[in-house]
Amino acid sequence: MTSTLRTGILGIGTRIPDNVLTNDDLARIVDTTDEWIVTRTGIRERRLLSPGELLADYGAEAARRALDNAGVPLSEVDLILACTYTPDRLCPSLACDIHHRLGPELGSAAAFDLNAACSGFLYGLHLADKLIATGTHRRILLIALENHSGILDFTDRSTCILFGDGASAVVLGPVEDGSDSGIYATCIGADGEGTAHIQLLHDGPMHPESPHARNDGQPYLRMNGREVFKYATRVFGVALDEVLALAGMSTDQIDFLIPHQANMRIIRAGAERIHIAPERVVMNIERYGNTASVSIPLGITDLLAEGRLKKGDTLALVAFGAGYTYGAAVVKW
Ligand code: ACO
């Protein structure tokens, strides 16, 4: 019989931009108000990359912090997995750009990008868990990172108020013998019916005449917020039920729920549906907006920084996003 290894999060590191954009700043750019944004989304401010800054630099910095935190040397990393739908460029991959920045000590570690939009971190965790459990890889740098400021249309008030930027990395590897920490279950899924509702359009064969390009010719994000809202509130509970069943656990065994931070109202509705107390639900959308794939590791970073996350605590993670995609995981810290 082949035994499998349990994957653990050995370290975590985050790098968010210094540049803060408040709701009042946005109200000077588009027809909106702080009151509308706070009431409808819970967002008060977000961090954005400054012109000329590259996501690859943020990813490399987050990776170095995660390796330091884990006490794992760069030379042991055998795979870099970058989860993003907003890379600096399409090819070469952002993971290879990060590889280049981290330097020769990495040797021939593999590197590639994964695009599952806001569910990216959980898709990446799902895949990395299998690669470690089967012994295929031993030290994986899983990096979630997004540059929304590069793809938003700052004349479209229905999208530009929602998003923020940043990078967060985890080092994954087998847990030590006898430890009960690590990943207990993951699940991922998709629903192609959602393809029409969130799109990031490039000049490509799907859109030869580029009808939705911004005036500067760059692609931008379009979203049917009401449709996404309906999907998100429904799939939130579905994904959590699925992953808890896989882990053989119930909601009352969960110390913290860390949901994707897309909208405070979606999080509250989802948490109510699964009967989890508000104080056990991590909410930081107020300070960062929707950072897509970054929001879950950013939630873990905040819990740690606040001294609330203790060894042995059990986390439920859940996300949904463009595609549609969804993912969930149960992790013991
Ligand atoms: N300021 C002021 N008014 C606004 C703004 C704004 N920034 N944006 C829209 N409005 C107006 C609309 O024009 C509309 O006016 P009308 O009634 O006169 O037509 C009114 O406000 C209501 O608009 P709705 O779109 O119905 O507002 P809603 O309450 O649905 O909130 C929101 C919009 C916040 C986008 C919400 O639908 C939402 O959060 N949806 C889910 C988004 C999400 O989860 N995305 C995650 C995936 S993203 C990814 O994967 C990349």
Short mmCIF file of C-alpha atoms and ligand atoms in Angstrom, two decimals:
data_model
loop_
_atom_site.label_atom_id
_atom_site.label_comp_id
_atom_site.label_asym_id
_atom_site.label_seq_id
_atom_site.Cartn_x
_atom_site.Cartn_y
_atom_site.Cartn_z
CA MET A 1 0.00 0.00 0.00
CA THR A 2 1.36 3.47 -0.92
CA SER A 3 1.23 5.97 1.92
CA THR A 4 0.68 9.67 1.22
CA LEU A 5 2.24 12.63 3.01
CA ARG A 6 0.20 15.43 4.59
CA THR A 7 1.06 18.86 3.18
CA GLY A 8 1.66 21.73 5.58
CA ILE A 9 1.98 25.50 5.23
CA LEU A 10 5.56 25.86 6.47
CA GLY A 11 5.78 29.65 6.14
CA ILE A 12 3.96 32.68 4.82
CA GLY A 13 5.04 36.10 3.53
CA THR A 14 3.09 39.04 2.16
CA ARG A 15 3.95 42.26 0.35
CA ILE A 16 1.24 44.83 -0.22
CA PRO A 17 1.74 48.18 -2.00
CA ASP A 18 2.39 51.33 0.07
CA ASN A 19 0.11 53.39 -2.17
CA VAL A 20 -3.36 53.77 -0.53
CA LEU A 21 -6.43 54.85 -2.52
CA THR A 22 -9.39 55.80 -0.31
CA ASN A 23 -13.06 55.94 -1.32
CA ASP A 24 -12.86 59.73 -1.14
CA ASP A 25 -9.92 59.64 -3.58
CA LEU A 26 -12.08 57.57 -5.95
CA ALA A 27 -15.00 59.97 -5.57
CA ARG A 28 -12.74 62.59 -7.14
CA ILE A 29 -12.22 60.33 -10.19
CA VAL A 30 -15.68 58.76 -10.80
CA ASP A 31 -19.27 59.54 -9.81
CA THR A 32 -19.40 57.68 -6.49
CA THR A 33 -19.35 58.28 -2.73
CA ASP A 34 -17.66 56.78 0.31
CA GLU A 35 -21.13 56.03 1.69
CA TRP A 36 -22.22 54.05 -1.44
CA ILE A 37 -19.02 51.99 -1.52
CA VAL A 38 -19.01 51.22 2.22
CA THR A 39 -22.70 50.29 2.31
CA ARG A 40 -22.66 48.12 -0.84
CA THR A 41 -19.26 46.47 -0.42
CA GLY A 42 -17.64 47.15 2.99
CA ILE A 43 -14.54 48.62 1.30
CA ARG A 44 -13.00 51.84 2.70
CA GLU A 45 -9.61 51.82 1.01
CA ARG A 46 -7.38 49.63 -1.15
CA ARG A 47 -3.65 49.37 -1.94
CA LEU A 48 -2.58 49.80 -5.56
CA LEU A 49 0.70 49.37 -7.39
CA SER A 50 2.22 52.67 -8.53
CA PRO A 51 2.91 53.25 -12.23
CA GLY A 52 6.07 51.41 -13.27
CA GLU A 53 5.94 48.88 -10.41
CA LEU A 54 5.93 45.21 -11.45
CA LEU A 55 4.07 42.36 -9.89
CA ALA A 56 7.12 40.11 -10.31
CA ASP A 57 9.01 42.29 -7.77
CA TYR A 58 6.15 41.97 -5.29
CA GLY A 59 6.01 38.21 -5.85
CA ALA A 60 9.74 37.81 -5.29
CA GLU A 61 9.59 39.88 -2.09
CA ALA A 62 6.61 37.91 -0.73
CA ALA A 63 8.44 34.66 -1.61
CA ARG A 64 11.61 35.73 0.25
CA ARG A 65 9.54 36.64 3.33
CA ALA A 66 7.73 33.27 3.21
CA LEU A 67 11.02 31.35 2.93
CA ASP A 68 12.46 33.31 5.88
CA ASN A 69 9.33 32.62 7.88
CA ALA A 70 9.55 28.89 7.06
CA GLY A 71 13.31 28.69 7.61
CA VAL A 72 13.57 26.96 4.23
CA PRO A 73 16.54 27.77 1.97
CA LEU A 74 15.81 28.83 -1.60
CA SER A 75 17.89 25.91 -2.89
CA GLU A 76 15.28 23.45 -1.56
CA VAL A 77 12.39 24.92 -3.60
CA ASP A 78 11.51 22.61 -6.51
CA LEU A 79 8.42 24.37 -7.90
CA ILE A 80 7.15 27.96 -8.13
CA LEU A 81 3.43 28.20 -8.79
CA ALA A 82 2.17 31.75 -9.41
CA CYS A 83 -1.61 32.21 -9.11
CA THR A 84 -2.76 35.31 -10.97
CA TYR A 85 -5.10 36.55 -13.68
CA THR A 86 -3.29 39.90 -13.97
CA PRO A 87 0.35 39.00 -14.84
CA ASP A 88 2.85 41.65 -15.93
CA ARG A 89 2.80 39.99 -19.36
CA LEU A 90 1.43 36.76 -20.80
CA CYS A 91 4.72 35.13 -21.75
CA PRO A 92 7.10 34.27 -20.19
CA SER A 93 5.08 33.41 -17.12
CA LEU A 94 5.12 35.53 -13.99
CA ALA A 95 6.46 32.46 -12.16
CA CYS A 96 9.53 32.49 -14.47
CA ASP A 97 9.99 36.25 -13.88
CA ILE A 98 9.95 35.56 -10.14
CA HIS A 99 12.37 32.65 -10.64
CA HIS A 100 14.73 35.08 -12.40
CA ARG A 101 14.53 37.58 -9.53
CA LEU A 102 15.09 34.95 -6.83
CA GLY A 103 18.36 33.97 -8.48
CA PRO A 104 20.54 31.00 -9.41
CA GLU A 105 20.30 29.33 -5.99
CA LEU A 106 16.90 28.07 -7.19
CA GLY A 107 18.60 25.79 -9.69
CA SER A 108 16.18 24.20 -12.15
CA ALA A 109 13.03 24.46 -10.00
CA ALA A 110 9.96 24.32 -12.27
CA ALA A 111 7.80 27.44 -12.64
CA PHE A 112 4.41 28.17 -14.16
CA ASP A 113 1.31 30.36 -13.77
CA LEU A 114 -2.20 29.27 -12.86
CA ASN A 115 -5.27 31.39 -13.68
CA ALA A 116 -8.43 30.71 -11.70
CA ALA A 117 -9.09 34.41 -10.93
CA CYS A 118 -10.21 34.93 -7.32
CA SER A 119 -10.12 31.17 -6.65
CA GLY A 120 -6.47 31.03 -7.79
CA PHE A 121 -4.88 30.46 -4.37
CA LEU A 122 -7.22 27.57 -3.58
CA TYR A 123 -6.76 26.01 -7.03
CA GLY A 124 -3.01 26.30 -6.45
CA LEU A 125 -3.27 24.83 -2.93
CA HIS A 126 -5.33 21.91 -4.27
CA LEU A 127 -2.74 21.11 -6.94
CA ALA A 128 0.31 21.66 -4.74
CA ASP A 129 -1.18 19.45 -2.03
CA LYS A 130 -1.46 16.55 -4.50
CA LEU A 131 2.09 17.10 -5.81
CA ILE A 132 3.49 16.95 -2.28
CA ALA A 133 1.24 14.14 -1.04
CA THR A 134 2.48 11.90 -3.87
CA GLY A 135 6.13 12.86 -3.31
CA THR A 136 6.39 14.51 -6.77
CA HIS A 137 7.61 17.78 -5.22
CA ARG A 138 8.96 18.53 -1.72
CA ARG A 139 9.09 22.32 -1.40
CA ILE A 140 6.60 24.41 -3.35
CA LEU A 141 6.45 28.20 -3.37
CA LEU A 142 2.79 29.02 -3.98
CA ILE A 143 2.45 32.72 -4.70
CA ALA A 144 -0.85 34.58 -5.16
CA LEU A 145 -0.48 38.02 -6.71
CA GLU A 146 -2.60 40.56 -8.56
CA ASN A 147 -2.20 43.92 -10.25
CA HIS A 148 -5.73 45.23 -10.73
CA SER A 149 -4.58 48.81 -11.21
CA GLY A 150 -3.11 47.66 -14.55
CA ILE A 151 -6.41 46.27 -15.87
CA LEU A 152 -9.13 48.48 -14.37
CA ASP A 153 -10.97 51.17 -16.29
CA PHE A 154 -11.01 54.17 -13.95
CA THR A 155 -14.05 55.61 -15.78
CA ASP A 156 -16.17 52.53 -14.89
CA ARG A 157 -17.48 53.13 -11.37
CA SER A 158 -19.08 49.69 -11.16
CA THR A 159 -15.67 47.93 -11.17
CA CYS A 160 -12.86 50.37 -10.35
CA ILE A 161 -14.04 50.84 -6.76
CA LEU A 162 -13.82 47.14 -5.93
CA PHE A 163 -10.26 45.94 -6.38
CA GLY A 164 -6.85 46.13 -4.74
CA ASP A 165 -3.33 44.81 -5.42
CA GLY A 166 -0.72 42.76 -3.55
CA ALA A 167 1.22 39.51 -3.28
CA SER A 168 1.24 36.74 -0.72
CA ALA A 169 3.31 33.55 -0.76
CA VAL A 170 3.32 30.30 1.18
CA VAL A 171 5.97 27.60 1.38
CA LEU A 172 4.42 24.14 1.23
CA GLY A 173 6.02 20.84 2.16
CA PRO A 174 5.30 17.58 4.01
CA VAL A 175 4.60 18.05 7.72
CA GLU A 176 6.89 16.39 10.25
CA ASP A 177 6.09 12.86 11.42
CA GLY A 178 3.57 12.89 14.25
CA SER A 179 2.33 16.41 13.57
CA ASP A 180 -1.43 16.82 13.15
CA SER A 181 -1.10 20.14 11.27
CA GLY A 182 -1.56 20.57 7.52
CA ILE A 183 -4.13 20.35 4.76
CA TYR A 184 -7.02 18.00 5.57
CA ALA A 185 -9.12 18.52 2.44
CA THR A 186 -9.38 20.68 -0.65
CA CYS A 187 -11.97 20.92 -3.41
CA ILE A 188 -12.24 22.94 -6.60
CA GLY A 189 -14.94 23.39 -9.23
CA ALA A 190 -16.09 25.54 -12.11
CA ASP A 191 -19.27 26.56 -13.94
CA GLY A 192 -18.75 27.69 -17.53
CA GLU A 193 -22.14 29.44 -17.51
CA GLY A 194 -20.27 32.22 -15.72
CA THR A 195 -17.94 33.02 -18.61
CA ALA A 196 -20.14 35.91 -19.77
CA HIS A 197 -20.31 37.60 -16.38
CA ILE A 198 -16.67 38.50 -15.58
CA GLN A 199 -14.29 39.06 -18.45
CA LEU A 200 -10.88 40.58 -18.97
CA LEU A 201 -10.73 41.30 -22.69
CA HIS A 202 -7.54 41.35 -24.71
CA ASP A 203 -7.07 41.95 -28.42
CA GLY A 204 -7.47 38.32 -29.40
CA PRO A 205 -9.53 36.00 -31.59
CA MET A 206 -12.52 36.12 -29.20
CA HIS A 207 -12.74 39.90 -29.65
CA PRO A 208 -11.19 40.86 -32.99
CA GLU A 209 -12.57 44.38 -33.00
CA SER A 210 -11.80 44.91 -29.30
CA PRO A 211 -15.11 46.66 -28.56
CA HIS A 212 -14.42 46.90 -24.86
CA ALA A 213 -10.87 48.20 -24.87
CA ARG A 214 -10.15 51.30 -22.84
CA ASN A 215 -9.24 54.47 -24.71
CA ASP A 216 -5.56 53.70 -24.21
CA GLY A 217 -6.05 50.35 -25.95
CA GLN A 218 -5.31 48.29 -22.82
CA PRO A 219 -7.66 45.50 -21.79
CA TYR A 220 -10.00 46.06 -18.87
CA LEU A 221 -12.24 44.16 -16.55
CA ARG A 222 -16.00 43.99 -17.16
CA MET A 223 -18.38 42.45 -14.67
CA ASN A 224 -22.09 41.84 -14.28
CA GLY A 225 -22.02 42.41 -10.52
CA ARG A 226 -25.59 41.31 -9.81
CA GLU A 227 -25.14 37.92 -11.52
CA VAL A 228 -21.80 37.32 -9.80
CA PHE A 229 -23.38 38.25 -6.46
CA LYS A 230 -26.08 35.56 -6.89
CA TYR A 231 -23.55 32.88 -7.86
CA ALA A 232 -21.18 33.82 -5.03
CA THR A 233 -23.77 33.67 -2.24
CA ARG A 234 -24.96 30.25 -3.47
CA VAL A 235 -21.56 28.59 -4.10
CA PHE A 236 -20.09 29.79 -0.80
CA GLY A 237 -22.17 27.25 1.17
CA VAL A 238 -21.91 24.53 -1.51
CA ALA A 239 -18.09 24.67 -1.50
CA LEU A 240 -17.85 24.67 2.29
CA ASP A 241 -20.27 21.74 2.64
CA GLU A 242 -18.21 19.82 0.07
CA VAL A 243 -14.85 20.42 1.74
CA LEU A 244 -16.10 19.82 5.29
CA ALA A 245 -17.56 16.48 4.15
CA LEU A 246 -14.21 15.56 2.57
CA ALA A 247 -12.41 16.47 5.82
CA GLY A 248 -15.03 14.61 7.91
CA MET A 249 -15.63 17.77 9.96
CA SER A 250 -18.53 20.03 10.87
CA THR A 251 -18.74 23.83 11.09
CA ASP A 252 -18.38 23.79 14.89
CA GLN A 253 -14.86 22.33 14.51
CA ILE A 254 -13.76 25.39 12.51
CA ASP A 255 -11.92 28.07 14.52
CA PHE A 256 -11.74 30.61 11.68
CA LEU A 257 -13.44 30.92 8.32
CA ILE A 258 -11.34 32.88 5.83
CA PRO A 259 -13.53 33.68 2.84
CA HIS A 260 -12.50 35.43 -0.36
CA GLN A 261 -13.02 39.17 0.24
CA ALA A 262 -15.24 40.27 -2.67
CA ASN A 263 -18.09 41.93 -0.81
CA MET A 264 -18.94 42.20 2.89
CA ARG A 265 -22.59 41.38 2.10
CA ILE A 266 -21.63 38.12 0.31
CA ILE A 267 -19.44 37.10 3.28
CA ARG A 268 -22.19 37.85 5.83
CA ALA A 269 -24.87 36.01 3.83
CA GLY A 270 -22.57 33.00 3.30
CA ALA A 271 -21.51 32.85 6.95
CA GLU A 272 -25.14 33.05 8.13
CA ARG A 273 -26.12 30.23 5.79
CA ILE A 274 -23.57 27.86 7.35
CA HIS A 275 -24.27 29.11 10.90
CA ILE A 276 -20.80 30.31 11.83
CA ALA A 277 -20.45 33.11 14.39
CA PRO A 278 -19.30 36.50 12.97
CA GLU A 279 -16.27 36.65 15.32
CA ARG A 280 -14.92 33.48 13.68
CA VAL A 281 -15.17 34.99 10.18
CA VAL A 282 -12.11 36.91 8.94
CA MET A 283 -13.05 40.20 7.26
CA ASN A 284 -10.38 42.64 6.02
CA ILE A 285 -12.05 43.89 2.83
CA GLU A 286 -12.35 47.30 4.51
CA ARG A 287 -8.58 47.89 4.13
CA TYR A 288 -7.66 46.03 0.94
CA GLY A 289 -10.76 45.73 -1.28
CA ASN A 290 -10.98 42.63 -3.46
CA THR A 291 -7.42 41.42 -4.06
CA ALA A 292 -8.65 38.31 -5.95
CA SER A 293 -6.28 35.34 -5.44
CA VAL A 294 -4.40 37.23 -2.70
CA SER A 295 -7.31 37.71 -0.32
CA ILE A 296 -7.11 34.33 1.45
CA PRO A 297 -3.36 34.30 2.26
CA LEU A 298 -3.77 37.98 3.17
CA GLY A 299 -6.47 36.91 5.64
CA ILE A 300 -4.06 34.35 7.16
CA THR A 301 -1.34 37.05 7.35
CA ASP A 302 -3.69 39.40 9.22
CA LEU A 303 -4.85 36.71 11.67
CA LEU A 304 -1.20 35.95 12.48
CA ALA A 305 -0.26 39.64 12.78
CA GLU A 306 -3.15 40.19 15.20
CA GLY A 307 -1.96 37.20 17.30
CA ARG A 308 -5.34 35.46 16.90
CA LEU A 309 -4.18 32.38 14.95
CA LYS A 310 -2.73 29.71 17.25
CA LYS A 311 -1.03 26.41 16.52
CA GLY A 312 -3.70 23.70 16.30
CA ASP A 313 -6.46 26.07 15.08
CA THR A 314 -8.53 24.78 12.19
CA LEU A 315 -9.18 27.08 9.23
CA ALA A 316 -11.84 26.78 6.54
CA LEU A 317 -10.96 28.67 3.37
CA VAL A 318 -13.43 29.42 0.56
CA ALA A 319 -13.27 31.42 -2.67
CA PHE A 320 -15.20 32.03 -5.90
CA GLY A 321 -14.38 34.04 -8.97
CA ALA A 322 -14.36 34.57 -12.70
CA GLY A 323 -15.08 31.52 -14.80
CA TYR A 324 -17.01 30.88 -12.66
CA THR A 325 -14.56 29.03 -10.44
CA TYR A 326 -14.69 28.05 -6.78
CA GLY A 327 -12.40 26.39 -4.28
CA ALA A 328 -12.32 25.49 -0.59
CA ALA A 329 -9.89 23.94 1.87
CA VAL A 330 -9.63 22.82 5.49
CA VAL A 331 -6.22 23.42 7.09
CA LYS A 332 -5.00 22.79 10.63
CA TRP A 333 -2.39 25.43 11.57
N1 ACO B 1 -21.11 54.45 -6.92
C1 ACO B 1 -22.38 54.85 -6.95
N2 ACO B 1 -23.34 54.18 -7.61
C2 ACO B 1 -22.99 53.07 -8.27
C3 ACO B 1 -21.66 52.59 -8.28
C4 ACO B 1 -20.70 53.34 -7.57
N3 ACO B 1 -19.41 52.98 -7.51
N4 ACO B 1 -21.61 51.47 -9.02
C5 ACO B 1 -22.84 51.22 -9.45
N5 ACO B 1 -23.68 52.20 -9.00
C6 ACO B 1 -25.13 52.34 -9.23
C7 ACO B 1 -25.60 51.59 -10.45
O1 ACO B 1 -25.45 52.39 -11.60
C8 ACO B 1 -27.05 51.34 -10.11
O2 ACO B 1 -27.80 52.52 -10.39
P1 ACO B 1 -29.28 52.40 -11.01
O3 ACO B 1 -30.08 51.66 -9.98
O4 ACO B 1 -29.66 53.83 -11.18
O5 ACO B 1 -29.12 51.63 -12.28
C9 ACO B 1 -27.05 51.16 -8.60
O6 ACO B 1 -25.82 51.73 -8.14
C10 ACO B 1 -27.13 49.70 -8.16
O7 ACO B 1 -26.20 48.96 -8.92
P2 ACO B 1 -26.01 47.41 -8.69
O8 ACO B 1 -25.01 46.89 -9.67
O9 ACO B 1 -27.34 46.73 -8.61
O10 ACO B 1 -25.38 47.42 -7.23
P3 ACO B 1 -25.14 46.20 -6.26
O11 ACO B 1 -25.85 46.43 -5.00
O12 ACO B 1 -25.35 44.88 -6.96
O13 ACO B 1 -23.60 46.33 -5.96
C11 ACO B 1 -21.53 45.28 -6.61
C12 ACO B 1 -22.66 46.22 -7.02
C13 ACO B 1 -20.84 45.86 -5.39
C14 ACO B 1 -20.56 45.14 -7.76
C15 ACO B 1 -22.12 43.89 -6.25
O14 ACO B 1 -23.03 43.47 -7.27
C16 ACO B 1 -21.09 42.82 -6.06
O15 ACO B 1 -20.30 42.85 -5.13
N6 ACO B 1 -21.10 41.78 -6.91
C17 ACO B 1 -20.18 40.66 -6.77
C18 ACO B 1 -18.80 41.00 -7.23
C19 ACO B 1 -17.86 39.83 -6.95
O16 ACO B 1 -18.09 39.02 -6.07
N7 ACO B 1 -16.80 39.67 -7.70
C20 ACO B 1 -15.91 38.56 -7.41
C21 ACO B 1 -15.31 38.04 -8.54
S1 ACO B 1 -14.23 39.19 -9.29
C22 ACO B 1 -13.12 38.22 -10.12
O17 ACO B 1 -13.13 37.03 -10.10
C23 ACO B 1 -12.16 38.90 -10.93
#
